[in-house]
Amino acid sequence: MTDSNPLLQPIDDRAAWSALLARVRRDTLEQSWAYGEAVAAVSRTRPERWLLLDGNGETIGLAQAFRRRFGAFGSLVRIVRGPLFLPGIGRAARLAALGALRQQYRWRQKHTLLWWLPELPGGAESESLMRELGLEQMITGWSSVRLDLTPAPAVLRGQLDGKWRNALKAAERSPLLLDENWDDTTFSTVMQAHDVQRIEKRFLGPDGAFYRAFAAAADPALGDSAHLFTAKIGSRPVAGMLLLRHGRGATYAAGWSSEPGRLVRAHHRLLWHGLLALKNLGVEHFDLGGANTEEGAGVARFKLGLNGEVFTLAGSFA
């Protein structure tokens, strides 16, 4: 137990963490064990992992926080898309656990500045809740698209937007060859292109070094894995896509397409192929990794074409 929070218990057992994450209905990439290990591998930030308990000491959820120390100045702690709760946990127990996390990372006690993007829906109720915890909204809601992968492939295909489905049909008639074998050379090619796009388009997401660290930390037997899909014309890669599996879910991580790849709609075929491959692995839900209709309208349209569930979180608080 912690010295001040009887509703929190530290955990360093990866197998137990992964088993608990697999019980969460809609887990998130940022709360996976491999994500925490990747953050630690590429930065001076370290994960802190907690079991959330109810008043009877029963586990009701989990939370992964990320601490970066600044010597005598204190620490910055980030909680991203957490905590996550098991199904059927009542509102009172959830509120108590949120309060325990807030207490654990309070400035006056431990010189800790908390930056929190909770896995809470956007709206007045969530904003009011976070204010009750002494936090103010710093950034407005973050949006993404979630796709339910449990229906049959034919049903999933029928749900696609008409233009998206037509682009997929065109890609399937093209000379594209798909490859899902992990190859370090191809991975480097895709990540280098991704890093160039990050700079040119000012993406805020992780870089290639982080994704390489995630792949190294992933353990498929415990629910974490990285999947690289490439499209080739002849022997030349023209597009690539990296999808990350975590618990019962998976997330779109990075993608790249050359001009020849764009001409034959390679991304449509890669994503569709990747979704079916994840479904065959037992993945139940897929997060498109953000949908910014203002700064990335083209990418957002591509993601929205899957006709998944658009959702918006409450935003970031400090």
C-alpha positions as MATLAB code, in Angstrom:
seq = 'MTDSNPLLQPIDDRAAWSALLARVRRDTLEQSWAYGEAVAAVSRTRPERWLLLDGNGETIGLAQAFRRRFGAFGSLVRIVRGPLFLPGIGRAARLAALGALRQQYRWRQKHTLLWWLPELPGGAESESLMRELGLEQMITGWSSVRLDLTPAPAVLRGQLDGKWRNALKAAERSPLLLDENWDDTTFSTVMQAHDVQRIEKRFLGPDGAFYRAFAAAADPALGDSAHLFTAKIGSRPVAGMLLLRHGRGATYAAGWSSEPGRLVRAHHRLLWHGLLALKNLGVEHFDLGGANTEEGAGVARFKLGLNGEVFTLAGSFA';
ca = [
       0.000    0.000    0.000;
       0.996    3.653   -0.308;
       1.522    5.707    2.803;
      -1.571    7.823    2.237;
      -3.813    6.041   -0.256;
      -5.372    2.754    0.913;
      -7.168    2.565   -2.454;
      -3.888    2.289   -4.384;
      -1.409   -0.576   -4.482;
       1.816   -0.565   -6.529;
       2.262   -3.452   -8.955;
       5.388   -4.745  -10.685;
       4.041   -8.077  -11.927;
       3.710   -7.865  -15.721;
       1.680  -11.051  -16.078;
      -0.820   -9.871  -13.457;
      -1.039   -6.447  -15.109;
      -1.651   -7.951  -18.536;
      -4.296  -10.326  -17.192;
      -6.109   -7.412  -15.568;
      -5.849   -5.254  -18.702;
      -7.402   -8.075  -20.715;
     -10.481   -7.860  -18.492;
     -11.022   -4.179  -19.305;
     -13.699   -3.798  -21.972;
     -11.957   -0.962  -23.812;
      -8.314   -0.805  -22.865;
      -5.957    1.853  -24.252;
      -2.470    1.704  -25.726;
      -1.075    4.195  -23.208;
      -2.022    1.944  -20.299;
      -0.273   -1.133  -21.690;
       2.898   -2.480  -20.088;
       4.925   -2.340  -23.321;
       4.000    1.324  -23.782;
       5.404    2.116  -20.346;
       8.604    0.209  -21.079;
       9.005    2.028  -24.408;
       8.593    5.431  -22.736;
      11.318    4.497  -20.241;
      13.617    3.260  -23.019;
      13.605    6.509  -25.013;
      13.330    9.165  -22.281;
      14.081   10.002  -18.656;
      10.450    9.329  -17.805;
       9.585    6.250  -15.769;
       6.245    4.418  -15.436;
       4.522    4.025  -12.085;
       1.847    1.352  -12.066;
      -1.047    1.047   -9.633;
      -3.857   -1.327   -8.848;
      -7.054    0.527   -7.948;
      -8.917   -0.926   -4.984;
     -12.351   -0.471   -3.488;
     -13.081   -0.048    0.201;
     -12.953   -3.830    0.705;
      -9.518   -4.132   -0.866;
     -10.830   -5.699   -4.091;
      -9.149   -4.721   -7.359;
     -11.412   -2.584   -9.528;
      -8.982   -1.192  -12.112;
      -5.477   -0.066  -12.942;
      -3.550    3.100  -13.719;
      -0.163    3.711  -15.336;
       1.406    7.106  -14.661;
       4.634    8.523  -16.065;
       7.020   10.478  -13.824;
       9.891   12.683  -14.917;
      12.030   14.080  -12.145;
      13.646   17.516  -12.271;
      15.919   17.301   -9.243;
      15.099   19.754   -6.477;
      12.358   21.302   -8.624;
      10.106   18.260   -8.217;
       8.442   15.997  -10.784;
       6.051   16.122  -13.698;
       3.630   13.195  -13.718;
       1.406   12.417  -16.696;
      -1.550   10.046  -16.723;
      -2.647    9.403  -20.293;
      -5.969    7.717  -21.099;
      -6.301    6.230  -17.650;
      -7.216    4.926  -15.237;
      -9.085    1.947  -16.651;
     -11.799    0.130  -14.716;
     -13.118   -3.409  -14.800;
     -16.693   -3.900  -16.044;
     -19.489   -3.323  -13.573;
     -17.663   -0.975  -11.198;
     -20.062    1.555   -9.693;
     -19.743    5.314   -9.869;
     -18.858    5.768   -6.186;
     -15.937    3.333   -6.377;
     -14.681    4.982   -9.567;
     -14.809    8.442   -8.006;
     -12.967    7.231   -4.929;
     -10.198    5.736   -7.088;
      -9.841    8.947   -9.098;
      -9.554   10.872   -5.848;
      -6.877    8.476   -4.590;
      -4.792    9.042   -7.731;
      -5.150   12.790   -7.341;
      -4.042   12.525   -3.704;
      -1.001   10.460   -4.690;
       0.196   13.139   -7.103;
      -0.418   16.358   -5.202;
       2.024   19.253   -5.425;
       1.884   20.381   -1.810;
       2.852   16.973   -0.487;
       5.411   15.705   -2.972;
       6.267   18.624   -5.291;
       4.524   16.827   -8.118;
       2.797   18.574  -11.012;
       0.086   16.333  -12.457;
      -0.962   16.509  -16.122;
      -3.930   14.206  -16.680;
      -5.805   13.107  -19.794;
      -8.417   10.848  -18.145;
     -10.336    8.187  -20.024;
     -13.549   10.124  -19.392;
     -16.076   11.308  -21.990;
     -16.076   14.966  -22.916;
     -18.772   17.121  -21.371;
     -19.762   19.168  -18.374;
     -20.031   16.214  -15.977;
     -16.430   15.096  -16.522;
     -15.125   18.647  -16.365;
     -16.988   19.194  -13.095;
     -15.564   15.982  -11.683;
     -11.998   16.975  -12.500;
     -12.530   20.417  -10.960;
     -13.689   18.700   -7.766;
     -10.296   16.988   -7.748;
      -8.642   20.401   -7.877;
      -7.692   20.309  -11.549;
      -8.491   22.748  -14.347;
      -8.891   21.951  -18.026;
      -5.753   22.991  -19.929;
      -6.548   21.497  -23.350;
     -10.010   20.769  -24.698;
     -11.219   17.307  -25.645;
      -9.193   14.837  -27.718;
     -11.085   12.879  -30.376;
     -10.592    9.593  -32.159;
     -12.506    6.830  -33.931;
     -13.087    3.383  -32.446;
     -14.053    0.408  -34.575;
     -15.759   -2.685  -33.188;
     -14.022   -5.689  -34.755;
     -16.354   -8.358  -33.383;
     -18.777   -8.486  -36.389;
     -18.033  -10.800  -39.311;
     -15.699   -9.424  -42.039;
     -18.588   -9.096  -44.487;
     -20.483   -6.955  -41.987;
     -17.434   -4.783  -41.329;
     -16.936   -4.279  -45.035;
     -20.576   -3.380  -45.519;
     -20.240   -0.685  -42.858;
     -17.492    1.149  -44.759;
     -18.279    4.493  -46.292;
     -19.073    4.068  -49.994;
     -16.064    6.079  -51.197;
     -13.754    4.215  -48.809;
     -15.079    0.872  -50.035;
     -14.620    1.898  -53.661;
     -11.029    2.954  -52.941;
     -10.434   -0.444  -51.322;
     -11.834   -2.233  -54.378;
      -9.515   -0.212  -56.620;
      -6.541   -1.108  -54.406;
      -7.480   -4.779  -54.557;
      -7.429   -4.632  -58.380;
      -3.986   -2.996  -58.387;
      -0.649   -4.874  -58.644;
       0.041   -4.330  -54.935;
       1.636   -7.181  -53.015;
       1.078   -7.229  -49.247;
       3.632   -8.384  -46.707;
       3.150   -8.658  -42.947;
       6.485  -10.219  -42.067;
       8.664   -8.166  -39.723;
      11.777   -6.963  -41.503;
      14.174   -4.515  -39.822;
      15.122   -2.865  -43.099;
      11.515   -2.286  -44.103;
      10.644   -1.164  -40.575;
      13.449    1.415  -40.719;
      12.209    2.639  -44.096;
       8.659    3.095  -42.810;
       9.793    4.772  -39.571;
      12.164    7.148  -41.373;
       9.316    8.234  -43.623;
       7.054    8.563  -40.567;
       9.606   10.789  -38.816;
       9.876   13.040  -41.865;
       6.079   13.388  -41.907;
       6.064   14.186  -38.167;
       8.341   17.146  -38.769;
       6.705   18.361  -41.972;
       3.139   18.078  -40.666;
       3.934   18.793  -37.000;
       2.519   15.575  -35.644;
       2.759   15.331  -31.865;
       2.766   11.548  -31.667;
       5.720    9.228  -30.945;
       8.680    8.889  -33.296;
      10.262    5.834  -34.853;
      12.610    5.272  -31.908;
       9.625    4.910  -29.587;
       7.894    2.404  -31.844;
      11.083    0.357  -32.133;
      11.287    0.331  -28.329;
       7.638   -0.761  -28.093;
       8.281   -3.633  -30.484;
      11.311   -4.690  -28.418;
       9.314   -4.558  -25.166;
       6.203   -6.279  -26.514;
       5.371   -9.812  -25.429;
       2.668  -11.384  -27.612;
       2.027  -14.061  -24.981;
       1.005  -11.270  -22.586;
      -1.113   -9.318  -25.066;
       1.332   -6.712  -26.425;
       2.597   -6.936  -30.003;
       3.654   -4.743  -32.931;
       2.490   -5.523  -36.470;
       4.138   -4.095  -39.575;
       2.218   -4.277  -42.851;
       3.834   -3.208  -46.116;
       2.598   -2.856  -49.674;
       4.953   -3.413  -52.572;
       4.906   -2.999  -56.308;
       7.307   -5.650  -57.464;
      10.024   -5.747  -54.801;
       9.792   -2.032  -53.930;
       7.870   -0.932  -50.802;
       5.437    1.870  -51.643;
       3.528    2.084  -48.353;
       3.735    0.830  -44.792;
       1.613    0.759  -41.661;
       2.342   -0.066  -38.015;
      -0.477   -1.307  -35.759;
      -0.001   -2.016  -32.033;
      -1.948   -4.650  -30.098;
      -2.673   -4.257  -26.377;
      -5.053   -6.328  -24.248;
      -8.324   -6.763  -26.098;
      -7.639   -3.773  -28.355;
      -5.232   -2.375  -30.906;
      -4.240    1.097  -32.086;
      -3.169    2.643  -35.381;
       0.369    3.852  -34.676;
       2.002    5.107  -37.875;
       1.666    4.993  -41.626;
       3.549    6.070  -44.714;
       2.771    6.053  -48.410;
       4.835    7.105  -51.406;
       3.256    8.801  -54.404;
       2.954    5.472  -56.294;
       1.322    4.033  -53.182;
      -1.174    6.861  -52.971;
      -2.102    6.457  -56.625;
      -3.212    2.857  -56.044;
      -4.834    3.545  -52.616;
      -2.294    1.370  -50.814;
      -3.296    2.670  -47.361;
      -6.877    1.520  -47.803;
      -5.766   -1.994  -48.626;
      -3.133   -2.077  -45.861;
      -5.537   -0.947  -43.185;
      -8.284   -3.341  -44.245;
      -5.816   -6.228  -44.363;
      -4.401   -5.191  -40.975;
      -7.840   -5.037  -39.363;
      -8.670   -8.554  -40.503;
      -5.297   -9.832  -39.272;
      -5.896   -8.266  -35.845;
      -9.418   -9.666  -35.744;
      -7.983  -13.145  -36.373;
      -5.727  -12.613  -33.338;
      -8.770  -11.972  -31.170;
      -8.622   -8.167  -31.108;
     -12.104   -6.803  -30.343;
     -11.749   -3.043  -30.766;
      -9.474   -0.804  -32.821;
      -8.552    2.813  -32.079;
      -7.596    4.911  -35.099;
      -5.165    6.905  -32.943;
      -6.781   10.334  -33.088;
      -8.870   12.280  -35.580;
      -7.967   15.955  -35.934;
     -10.325   17.431  -38.523;
      -8.636   20.858  -38.382;
      -4.894   20.192  -38.680;
      -5.068   16.784  -40.367;
      -8.282   16.888  -42.375;
      -7.146   14.405  -45.030;
      -6.009   11.804  -42.520;
      -9.166   12.357  -40.464;
     -11.373   11.756  -43.521;
      -9.513    8.521  -44.197;
     -10.133    7.325  -40.630;
     -13.742    8.476  -40.535;
     -14.409    6.475  -43.703;
     -14.367    3.284  -41.649;
     -17.635    4.505  -40.074;
     -16.553    3.597  -36.562;
     -17.662    5.280  -33.355;
     -16.347    8.825  -33.036;
     -15.591    9.652  -29.416;
     -14.188   12.673  -27.593;
     -12.445   12.615  -24.237;
     -12.731   15.293  -21.587;
      -9.343   16.832  -22.393;
      -6.149   17.410  -20.395;
      -6.198   18.780  -16.849;
      -3.570   20.121  -14.461;
];
